[in-house]
Short mmCIF file of C-alpha atoms in Angstrom, two decimals:
data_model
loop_
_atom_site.label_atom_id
_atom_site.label_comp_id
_atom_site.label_asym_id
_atom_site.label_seq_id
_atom_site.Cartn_x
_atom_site.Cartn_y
_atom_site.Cartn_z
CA UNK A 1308 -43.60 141.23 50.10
CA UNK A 1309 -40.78 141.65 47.65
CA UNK A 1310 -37.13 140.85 49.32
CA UNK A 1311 -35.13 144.05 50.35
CA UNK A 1312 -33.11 145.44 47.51
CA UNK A 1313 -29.84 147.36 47.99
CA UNK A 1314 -28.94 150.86 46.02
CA UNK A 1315 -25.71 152.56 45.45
CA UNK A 1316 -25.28 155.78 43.77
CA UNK A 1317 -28.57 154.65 41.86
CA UNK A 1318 -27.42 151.30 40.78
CA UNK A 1319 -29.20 148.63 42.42
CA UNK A 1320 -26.74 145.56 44.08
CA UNK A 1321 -28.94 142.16 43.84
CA UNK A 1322 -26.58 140.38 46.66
CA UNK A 1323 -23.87 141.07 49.35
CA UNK A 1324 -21.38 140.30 46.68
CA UNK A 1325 -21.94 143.34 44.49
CA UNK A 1326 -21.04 145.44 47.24
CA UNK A 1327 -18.50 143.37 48.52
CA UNK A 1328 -16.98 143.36 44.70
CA UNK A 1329 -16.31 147.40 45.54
CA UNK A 1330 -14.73 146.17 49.04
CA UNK A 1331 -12.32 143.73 47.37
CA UNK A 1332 -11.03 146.37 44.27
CA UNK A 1333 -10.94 149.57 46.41
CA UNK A 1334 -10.48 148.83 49.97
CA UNK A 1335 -9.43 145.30 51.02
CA UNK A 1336 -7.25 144.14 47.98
CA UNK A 1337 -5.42 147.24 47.41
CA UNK A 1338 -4.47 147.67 51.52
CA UNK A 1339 -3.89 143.90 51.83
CA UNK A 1340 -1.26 144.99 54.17
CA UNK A 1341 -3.60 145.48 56.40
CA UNK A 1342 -6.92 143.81 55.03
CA UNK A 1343 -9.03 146.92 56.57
CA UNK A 1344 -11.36 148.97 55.55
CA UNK A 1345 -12.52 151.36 58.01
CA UNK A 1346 -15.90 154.03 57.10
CA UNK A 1347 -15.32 157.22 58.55
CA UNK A 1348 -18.44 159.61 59.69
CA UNK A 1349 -17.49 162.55 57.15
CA UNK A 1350 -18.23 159.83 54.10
CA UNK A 1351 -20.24 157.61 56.68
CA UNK A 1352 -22.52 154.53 54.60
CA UNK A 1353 -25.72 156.62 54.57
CA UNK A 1354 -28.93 155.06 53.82
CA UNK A 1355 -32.80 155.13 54.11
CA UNK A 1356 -35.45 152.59 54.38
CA UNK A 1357 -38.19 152.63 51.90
CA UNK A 1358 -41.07 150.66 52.27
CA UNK A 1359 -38.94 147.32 51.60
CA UNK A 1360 -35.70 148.91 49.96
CA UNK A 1361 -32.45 150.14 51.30
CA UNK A 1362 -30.70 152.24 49.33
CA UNK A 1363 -27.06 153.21 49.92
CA UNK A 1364 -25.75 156.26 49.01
CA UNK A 1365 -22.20 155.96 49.33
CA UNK A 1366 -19.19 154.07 50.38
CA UNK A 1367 -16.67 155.77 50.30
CA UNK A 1368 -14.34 157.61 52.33
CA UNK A 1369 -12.40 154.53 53.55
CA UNK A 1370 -8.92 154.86 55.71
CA UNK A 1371 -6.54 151.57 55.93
CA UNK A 1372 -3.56 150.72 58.24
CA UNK A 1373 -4.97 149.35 61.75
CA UNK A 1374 -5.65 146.17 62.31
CA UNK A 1375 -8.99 144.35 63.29
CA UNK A 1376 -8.53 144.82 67.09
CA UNK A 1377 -7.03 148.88 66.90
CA UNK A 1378 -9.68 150.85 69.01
CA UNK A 1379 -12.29 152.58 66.57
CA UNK A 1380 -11.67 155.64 65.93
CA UNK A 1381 -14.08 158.80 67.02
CA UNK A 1382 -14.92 159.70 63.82
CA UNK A 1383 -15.25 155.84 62.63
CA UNK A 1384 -18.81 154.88 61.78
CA UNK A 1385 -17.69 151.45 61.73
CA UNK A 1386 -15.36 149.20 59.86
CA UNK A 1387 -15.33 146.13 57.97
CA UNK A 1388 -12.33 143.93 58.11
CA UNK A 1389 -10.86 140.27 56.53
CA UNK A 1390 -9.49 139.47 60.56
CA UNK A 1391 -6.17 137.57 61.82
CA UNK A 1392 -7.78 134.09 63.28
CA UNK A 1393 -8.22 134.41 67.29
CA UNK A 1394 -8.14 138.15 67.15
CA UNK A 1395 -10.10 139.85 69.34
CA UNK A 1396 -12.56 142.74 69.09
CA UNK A 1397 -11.75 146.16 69.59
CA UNK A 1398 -12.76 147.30 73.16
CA UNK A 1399 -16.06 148.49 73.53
CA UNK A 1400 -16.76 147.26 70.00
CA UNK A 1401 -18.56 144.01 68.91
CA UNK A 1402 -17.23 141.57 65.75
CA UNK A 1403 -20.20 140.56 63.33
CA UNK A 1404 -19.04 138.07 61.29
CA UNK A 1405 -20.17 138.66 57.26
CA UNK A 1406 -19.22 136.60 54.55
CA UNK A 1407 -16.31 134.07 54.10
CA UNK A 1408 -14.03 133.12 51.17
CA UNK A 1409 -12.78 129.87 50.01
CA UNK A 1410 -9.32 129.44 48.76
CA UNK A 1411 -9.04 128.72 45.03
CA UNK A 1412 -6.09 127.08 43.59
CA UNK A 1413 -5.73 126.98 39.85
CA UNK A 1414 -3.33 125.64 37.66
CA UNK A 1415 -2.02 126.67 34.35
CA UNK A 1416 -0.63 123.55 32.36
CA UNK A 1417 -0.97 124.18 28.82
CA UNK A 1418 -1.67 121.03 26.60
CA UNK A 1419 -2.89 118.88 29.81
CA UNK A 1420 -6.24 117.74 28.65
CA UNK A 1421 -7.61 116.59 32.23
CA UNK A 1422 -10.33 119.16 33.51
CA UNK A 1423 -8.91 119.16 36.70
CA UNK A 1424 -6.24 118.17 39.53
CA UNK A 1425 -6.33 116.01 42.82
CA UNK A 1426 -4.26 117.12 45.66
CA UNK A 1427 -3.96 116.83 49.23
CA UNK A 1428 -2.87 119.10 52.01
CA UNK A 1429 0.45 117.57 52.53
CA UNK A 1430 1.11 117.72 48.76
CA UNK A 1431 -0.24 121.59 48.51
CA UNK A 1432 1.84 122.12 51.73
CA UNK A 1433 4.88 120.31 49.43
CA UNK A 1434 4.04 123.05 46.82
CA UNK A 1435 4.09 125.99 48.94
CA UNK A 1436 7.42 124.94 50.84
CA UNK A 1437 9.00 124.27 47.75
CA UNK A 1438 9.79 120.86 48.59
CA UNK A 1439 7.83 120.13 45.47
CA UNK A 1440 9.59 122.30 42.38
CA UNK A 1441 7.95 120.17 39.36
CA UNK A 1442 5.55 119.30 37.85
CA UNK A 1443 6.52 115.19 37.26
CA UNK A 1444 7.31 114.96 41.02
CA UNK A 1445 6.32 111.81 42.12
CA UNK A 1446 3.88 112.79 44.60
CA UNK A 1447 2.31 114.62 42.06
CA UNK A 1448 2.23 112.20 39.68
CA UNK A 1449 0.76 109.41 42.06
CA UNK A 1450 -2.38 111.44 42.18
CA UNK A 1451 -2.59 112.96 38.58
CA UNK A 1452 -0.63 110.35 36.18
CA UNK A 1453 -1.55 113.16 33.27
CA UNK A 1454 1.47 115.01 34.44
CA UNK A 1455 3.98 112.01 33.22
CA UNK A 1456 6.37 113.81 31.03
CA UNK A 1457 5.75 117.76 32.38
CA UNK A 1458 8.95 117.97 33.07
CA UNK A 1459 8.47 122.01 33.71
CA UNK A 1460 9.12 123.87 36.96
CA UNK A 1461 6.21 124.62 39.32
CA UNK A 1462 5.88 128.69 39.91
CA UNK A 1463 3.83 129.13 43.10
CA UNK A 1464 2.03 132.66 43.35
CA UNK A 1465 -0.08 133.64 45.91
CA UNK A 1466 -2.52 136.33 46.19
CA UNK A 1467 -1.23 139.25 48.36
CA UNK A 1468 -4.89 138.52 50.54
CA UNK A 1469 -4.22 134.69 50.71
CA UNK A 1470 -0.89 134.75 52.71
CA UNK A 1471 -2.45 134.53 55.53
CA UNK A 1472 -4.78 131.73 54.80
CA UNK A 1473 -1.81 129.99 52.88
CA UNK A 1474 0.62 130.16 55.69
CA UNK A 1475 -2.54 128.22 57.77
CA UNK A 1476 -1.68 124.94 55.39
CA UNK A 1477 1.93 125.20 57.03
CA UNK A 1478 0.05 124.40 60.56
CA UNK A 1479 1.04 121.12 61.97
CA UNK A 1480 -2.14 120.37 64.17
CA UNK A 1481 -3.32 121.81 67.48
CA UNK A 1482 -0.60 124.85 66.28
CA UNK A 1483 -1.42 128.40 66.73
CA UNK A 1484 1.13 130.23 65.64
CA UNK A 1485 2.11 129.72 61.40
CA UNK A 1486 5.58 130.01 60.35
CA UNK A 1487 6.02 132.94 58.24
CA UNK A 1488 6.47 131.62 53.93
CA UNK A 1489 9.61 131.00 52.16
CA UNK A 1490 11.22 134.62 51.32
CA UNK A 1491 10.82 133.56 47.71
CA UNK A 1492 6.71 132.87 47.79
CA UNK A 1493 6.46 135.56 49.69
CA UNK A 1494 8.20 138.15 46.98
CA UNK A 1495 5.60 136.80 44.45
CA UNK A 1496 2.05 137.67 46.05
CA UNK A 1497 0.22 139.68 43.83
CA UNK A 1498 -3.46 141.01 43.90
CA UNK A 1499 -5.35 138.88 43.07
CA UNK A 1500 -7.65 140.00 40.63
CA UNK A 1501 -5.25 141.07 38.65
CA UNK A 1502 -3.22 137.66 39.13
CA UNK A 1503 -6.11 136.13 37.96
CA UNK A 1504 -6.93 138.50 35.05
CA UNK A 1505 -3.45 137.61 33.55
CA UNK A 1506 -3.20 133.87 34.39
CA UNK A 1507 -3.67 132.26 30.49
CA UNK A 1508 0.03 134.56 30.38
CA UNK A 1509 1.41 132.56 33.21
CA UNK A 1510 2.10 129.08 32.33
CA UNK A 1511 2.88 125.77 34.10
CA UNK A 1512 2.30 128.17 37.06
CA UNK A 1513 -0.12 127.11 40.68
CA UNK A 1514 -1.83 129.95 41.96
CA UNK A 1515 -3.37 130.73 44.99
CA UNK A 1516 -6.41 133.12 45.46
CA UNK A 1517 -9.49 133.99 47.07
CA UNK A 1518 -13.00 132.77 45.67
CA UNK A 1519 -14.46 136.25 46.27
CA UNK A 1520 -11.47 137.21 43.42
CA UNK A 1521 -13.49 134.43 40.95
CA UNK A 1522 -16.54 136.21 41.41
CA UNK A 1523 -16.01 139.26 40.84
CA UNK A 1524 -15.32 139.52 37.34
CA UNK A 1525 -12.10 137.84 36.94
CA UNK A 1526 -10.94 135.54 34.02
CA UNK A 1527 -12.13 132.08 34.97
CA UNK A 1528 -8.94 130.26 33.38
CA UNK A 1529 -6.88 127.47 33.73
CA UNK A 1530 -8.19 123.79 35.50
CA UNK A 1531 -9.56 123.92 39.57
CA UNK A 1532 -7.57 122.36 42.03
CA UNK A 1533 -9.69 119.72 43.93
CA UNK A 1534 -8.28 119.10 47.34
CA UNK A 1535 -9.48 115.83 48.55
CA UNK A 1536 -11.72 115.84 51.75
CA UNK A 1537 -11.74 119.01 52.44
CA UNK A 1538 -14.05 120.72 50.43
CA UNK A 1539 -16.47 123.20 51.93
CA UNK A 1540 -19.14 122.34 53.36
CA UNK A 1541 -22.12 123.64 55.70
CA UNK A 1542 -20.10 122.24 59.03
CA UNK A 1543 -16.80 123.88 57.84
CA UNK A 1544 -18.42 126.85 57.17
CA UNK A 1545 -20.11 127.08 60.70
CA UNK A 1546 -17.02 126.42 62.51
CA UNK A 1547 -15.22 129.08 60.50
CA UNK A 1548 -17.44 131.89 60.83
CA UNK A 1549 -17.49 130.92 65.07
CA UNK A 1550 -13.79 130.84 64.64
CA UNK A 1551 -14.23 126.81 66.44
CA UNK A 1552 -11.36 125.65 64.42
CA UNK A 1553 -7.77 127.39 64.01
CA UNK A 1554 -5.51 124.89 62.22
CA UNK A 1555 -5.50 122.88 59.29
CA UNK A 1556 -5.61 118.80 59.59
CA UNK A 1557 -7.17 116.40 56.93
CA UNK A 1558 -8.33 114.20 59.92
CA UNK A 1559 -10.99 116.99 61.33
CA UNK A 1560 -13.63 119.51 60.31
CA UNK A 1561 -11.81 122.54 59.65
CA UNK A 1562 -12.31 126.05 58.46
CA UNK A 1563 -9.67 125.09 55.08
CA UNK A 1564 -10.12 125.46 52.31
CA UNK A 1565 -11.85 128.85 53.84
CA UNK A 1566 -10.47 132.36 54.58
CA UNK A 1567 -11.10 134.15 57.88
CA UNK A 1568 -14.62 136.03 57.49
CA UNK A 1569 -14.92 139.55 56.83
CA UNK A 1570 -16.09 141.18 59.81
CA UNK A 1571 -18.03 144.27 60.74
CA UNK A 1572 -16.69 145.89 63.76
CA UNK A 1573 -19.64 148.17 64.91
CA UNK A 1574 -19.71 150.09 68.79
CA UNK A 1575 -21.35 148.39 71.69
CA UNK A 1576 -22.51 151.00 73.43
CA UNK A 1577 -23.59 154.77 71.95
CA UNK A 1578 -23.92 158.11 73.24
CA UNK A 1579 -27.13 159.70 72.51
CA UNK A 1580 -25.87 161.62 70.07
CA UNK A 1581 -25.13 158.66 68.40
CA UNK A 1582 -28.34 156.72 68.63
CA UNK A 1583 -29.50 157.61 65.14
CA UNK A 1584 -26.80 156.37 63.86
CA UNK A 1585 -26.62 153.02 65.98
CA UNK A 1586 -30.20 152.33 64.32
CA UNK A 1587 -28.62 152.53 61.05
CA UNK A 1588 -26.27 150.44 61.80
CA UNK A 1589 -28.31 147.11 63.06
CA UNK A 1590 -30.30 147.84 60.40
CA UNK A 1591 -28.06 147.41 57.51
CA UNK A 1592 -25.71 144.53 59.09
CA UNK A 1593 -29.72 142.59 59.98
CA UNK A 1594 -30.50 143.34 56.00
CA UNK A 1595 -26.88 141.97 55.09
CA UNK A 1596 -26.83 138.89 57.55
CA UNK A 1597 -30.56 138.16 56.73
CA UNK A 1598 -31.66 140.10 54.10
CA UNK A 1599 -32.18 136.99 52.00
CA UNK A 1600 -29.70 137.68 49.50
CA UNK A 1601 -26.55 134.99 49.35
CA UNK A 1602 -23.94 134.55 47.20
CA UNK A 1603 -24.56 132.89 43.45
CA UNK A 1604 -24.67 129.08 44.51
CA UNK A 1605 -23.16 128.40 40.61
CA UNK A 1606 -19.74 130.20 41.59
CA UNK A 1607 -18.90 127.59 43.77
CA UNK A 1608 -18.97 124.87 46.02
CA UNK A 1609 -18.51 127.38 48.61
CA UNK A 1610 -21.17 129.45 47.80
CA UNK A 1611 -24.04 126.90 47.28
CA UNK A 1612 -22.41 125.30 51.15
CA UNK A 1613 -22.78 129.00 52.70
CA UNK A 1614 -26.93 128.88 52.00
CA UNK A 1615 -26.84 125.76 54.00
CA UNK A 1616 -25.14 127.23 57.37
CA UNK A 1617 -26.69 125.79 60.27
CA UNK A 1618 -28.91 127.99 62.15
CA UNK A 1619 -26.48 128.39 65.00
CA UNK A 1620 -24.32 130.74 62.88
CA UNK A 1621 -27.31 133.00 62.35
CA UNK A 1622 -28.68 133.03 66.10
CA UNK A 1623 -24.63 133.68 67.72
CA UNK A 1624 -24.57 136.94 64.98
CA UNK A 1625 -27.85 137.94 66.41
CA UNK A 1626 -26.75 137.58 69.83
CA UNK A 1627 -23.59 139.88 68.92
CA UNK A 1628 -26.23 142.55 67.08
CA UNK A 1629 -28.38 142.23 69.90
CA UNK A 1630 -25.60 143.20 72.49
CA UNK A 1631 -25.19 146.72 70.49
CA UNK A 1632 -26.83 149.27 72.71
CA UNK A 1633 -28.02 152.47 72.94
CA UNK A 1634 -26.64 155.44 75.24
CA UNK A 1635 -29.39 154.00 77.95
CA UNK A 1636 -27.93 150.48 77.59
CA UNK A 1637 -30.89 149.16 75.87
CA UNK A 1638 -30.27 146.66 73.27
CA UNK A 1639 -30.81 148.54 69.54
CA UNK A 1640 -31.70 145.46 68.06
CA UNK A 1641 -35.31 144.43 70.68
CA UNK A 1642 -36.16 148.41 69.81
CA UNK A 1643 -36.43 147.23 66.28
CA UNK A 1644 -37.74 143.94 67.05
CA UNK A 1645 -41.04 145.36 68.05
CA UNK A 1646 -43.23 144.07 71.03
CA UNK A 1647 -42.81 140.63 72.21
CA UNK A 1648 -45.64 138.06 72.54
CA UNK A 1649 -45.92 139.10 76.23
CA UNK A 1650 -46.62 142.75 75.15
CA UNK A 1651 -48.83 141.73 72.27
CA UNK A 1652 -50.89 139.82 74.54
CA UNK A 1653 -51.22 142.99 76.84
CA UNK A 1654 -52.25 145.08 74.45
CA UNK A 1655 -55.12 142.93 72.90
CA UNK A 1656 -56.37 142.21 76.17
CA UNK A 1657 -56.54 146.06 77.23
CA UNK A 1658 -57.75 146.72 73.21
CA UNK A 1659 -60.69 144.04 74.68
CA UNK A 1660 -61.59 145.29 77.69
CA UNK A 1661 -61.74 148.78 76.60
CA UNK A 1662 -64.46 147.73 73.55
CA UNK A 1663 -66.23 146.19 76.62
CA UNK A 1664 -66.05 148.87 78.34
CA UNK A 1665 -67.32 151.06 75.55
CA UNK A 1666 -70.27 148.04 75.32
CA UNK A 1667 -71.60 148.89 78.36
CA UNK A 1668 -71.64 152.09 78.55
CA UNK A 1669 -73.78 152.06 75.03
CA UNK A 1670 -76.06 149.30 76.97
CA UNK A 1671 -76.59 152.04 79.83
CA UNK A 1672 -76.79 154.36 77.97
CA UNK A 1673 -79.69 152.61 75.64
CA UNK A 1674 -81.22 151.68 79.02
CA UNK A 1675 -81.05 155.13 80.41
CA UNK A 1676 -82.92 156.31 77.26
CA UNK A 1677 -85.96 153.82 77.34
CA UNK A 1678 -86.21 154.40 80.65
CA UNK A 1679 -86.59 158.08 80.49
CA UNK A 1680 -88.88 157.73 77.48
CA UNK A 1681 -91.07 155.09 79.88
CA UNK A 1682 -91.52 158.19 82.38
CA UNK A 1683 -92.40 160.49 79.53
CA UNK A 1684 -95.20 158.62 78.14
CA UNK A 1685 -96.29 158.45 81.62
CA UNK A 1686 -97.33 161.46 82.11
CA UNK A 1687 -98.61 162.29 78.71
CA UNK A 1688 -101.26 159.88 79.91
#
């Protein structure tokens, strides 16, 4: 069987991330405020299943301005999300984490012929404090000796959606509350996109933005940042989208250099009215989750990692689907599941008995017949 495929408007979307692309440009990036984008029922995500195909036909009609753990609304279908770390869900509403990001850091040094920069934490931390201003710092310099003789100043910019993630690199450990960023980085966040779209125009500069910005269409300039030992990997990944780890420490599998995941925020519990729609729901958010369809592994380390999640990511978002339940309080998600092995075995065994039972009434029958033919022939004779 062919793997689902996804349709908006009549354009087909091969992966999560083509849909996710119209998430980042309309919703999430331009309300990064916020970082919500919440689907109201007069524009609600409408779809229908065919054969093996979902098909989408719109998403639109997004409202921003509450945060991940605001009550949904009435006339909220559901709402997707980039969440605070440790925040909550919504009463009477379950979080499913989606998709996570990992923070890129790029840097624009014109003339440097390296291919790319080694940093740690404490030096990135440096950066984003400002206790690091240029370029030939020391500390710097000690890890890339290329930069002896770039004497030029250091301009930090940070995508508007990263300040939150940034601020994380400011945690000492076992901390759960960030200080807020310098007045002066925080003046210069930007979308990033666009921050990325016009980075060959901003030299000797360090920027900081989202690897979902990278994929989706923006110029792929300037040299990577490696930061040592903390690159993503399958066990980071895990223990960011269960929210295990909050801070940032290079002595410990953390969630950096990831973002918080993007969310959906569907009800727990429907009316009956809203049953239909509660099917729709699991539905799409099961295709998303396991729909088969990840990320291009060639965008990043990140994205190839995310394809290797341990399983325990995928059976905790099932348990959150499977909690969503209908008006009755049954779960929405064993409905679609189909009968068990239990049931399966039931009904073969009554499928059994009842072509036995339709046996032996043909044997009777057959029985009855020669029988009644045996009397007949009797008394011809």
């Amino acid at each position: 069987m062919s793997a689902p495929q996804m349709m908006c408007d009549g354009q087909q979307l091969t992966t999560p991330a083509d849909l996710l692309g119209d998430f980042d440009r309309v919703l999430l990036l331009s309300h990064s405020d916020a970082g919500v984008a919440r689907f109201l029922a007069s524009h609600y995500l409408r779809y229908e299943l065919v054969t093996s195909a979902v098909r989408v036909s719109a998403v639109v009609g997004a409202a921003a301005g509450a945060p991940c753990s605001a009550p949904l609304e009435p006339q909220e279908g559901f709402r997707v999300a980039r969440c605070v770390w440790g925040e909550a869900a919504p009463a009477g509403a379950v979080m499913i984490p989606w998709l996570v990001s990992a923070l890129v850091v790029r840097a624009n040094l014109p003339g440097l012929n390296t291919q790319s920069l080694h940093m740690d934490v404490d030096t990135l931390a440096a950066l984003i404090t400002r206790d690091i201003t240029r370029w030939d710092d020391s500390r710097l310099v000690a890890l890339n000796p290329a930069l002896v003789g770039v004497e030029e100043a250091v301009t930090v910019l940070v995508a508007a959606d990263m300040v939150g993630v940034v601020q994380q690199l400011l945690l000492p450990p076992d901390t759960t509350a960030p200080p807020l960023l310098t007045t002066a980085l925080a003046d210069t966040d930007v979308d990033g996109t666009a921050m990325l779209a016009r980075f060959e125009d901003l030299p000797h500069s360090l920027i900081f933005t989202s690897d979902l910005s990278a994929v989706h269409g923006a110029a792929d300039a300037g040299f990577a940042v490696h930061v040592d030992s903390v690159a993503p990997s399958p066990a980071s990944i895990q223990s960011c989208m269960l929210e295990e780890e909050f801070g940032i420490d290079v002595g410990r599998e953390g969630c950096y250099p990831l973002t918080a995941p993007l969310h959906a925020i569907l009800r727990d519990k429907h009316t009956q009215e809203q049953d239909a729609i509660a099917i729709a729901e699991v539905l799409l958010w099961s295709w998303m989750i396991h729909g088969g369809h990840s990320l291009p592994p060639s965008s990043s380390a990140l994205l190839s990692a995310y394809d290797s999640v341990s399983t325990a990511v995928r059976s905790e978002i099932d348990a959150r689907l499977g909690s969503i339940a209908f008006h009755n309080g049954s779960s929405v998600l064993a409905s679609l599941a189909g009968p068990g092995p239990e049931s399966q075995r039931s009904v073969i065994i009554a499928v059994i008995i009842s072509c036995g039972g339709v046996l032996l009434l043909l044997v009777l029958l057959l029985v009855y017949m020669y029988q009644r033919h045996l009397r007949v022939l009797r008394q011809v004779h």
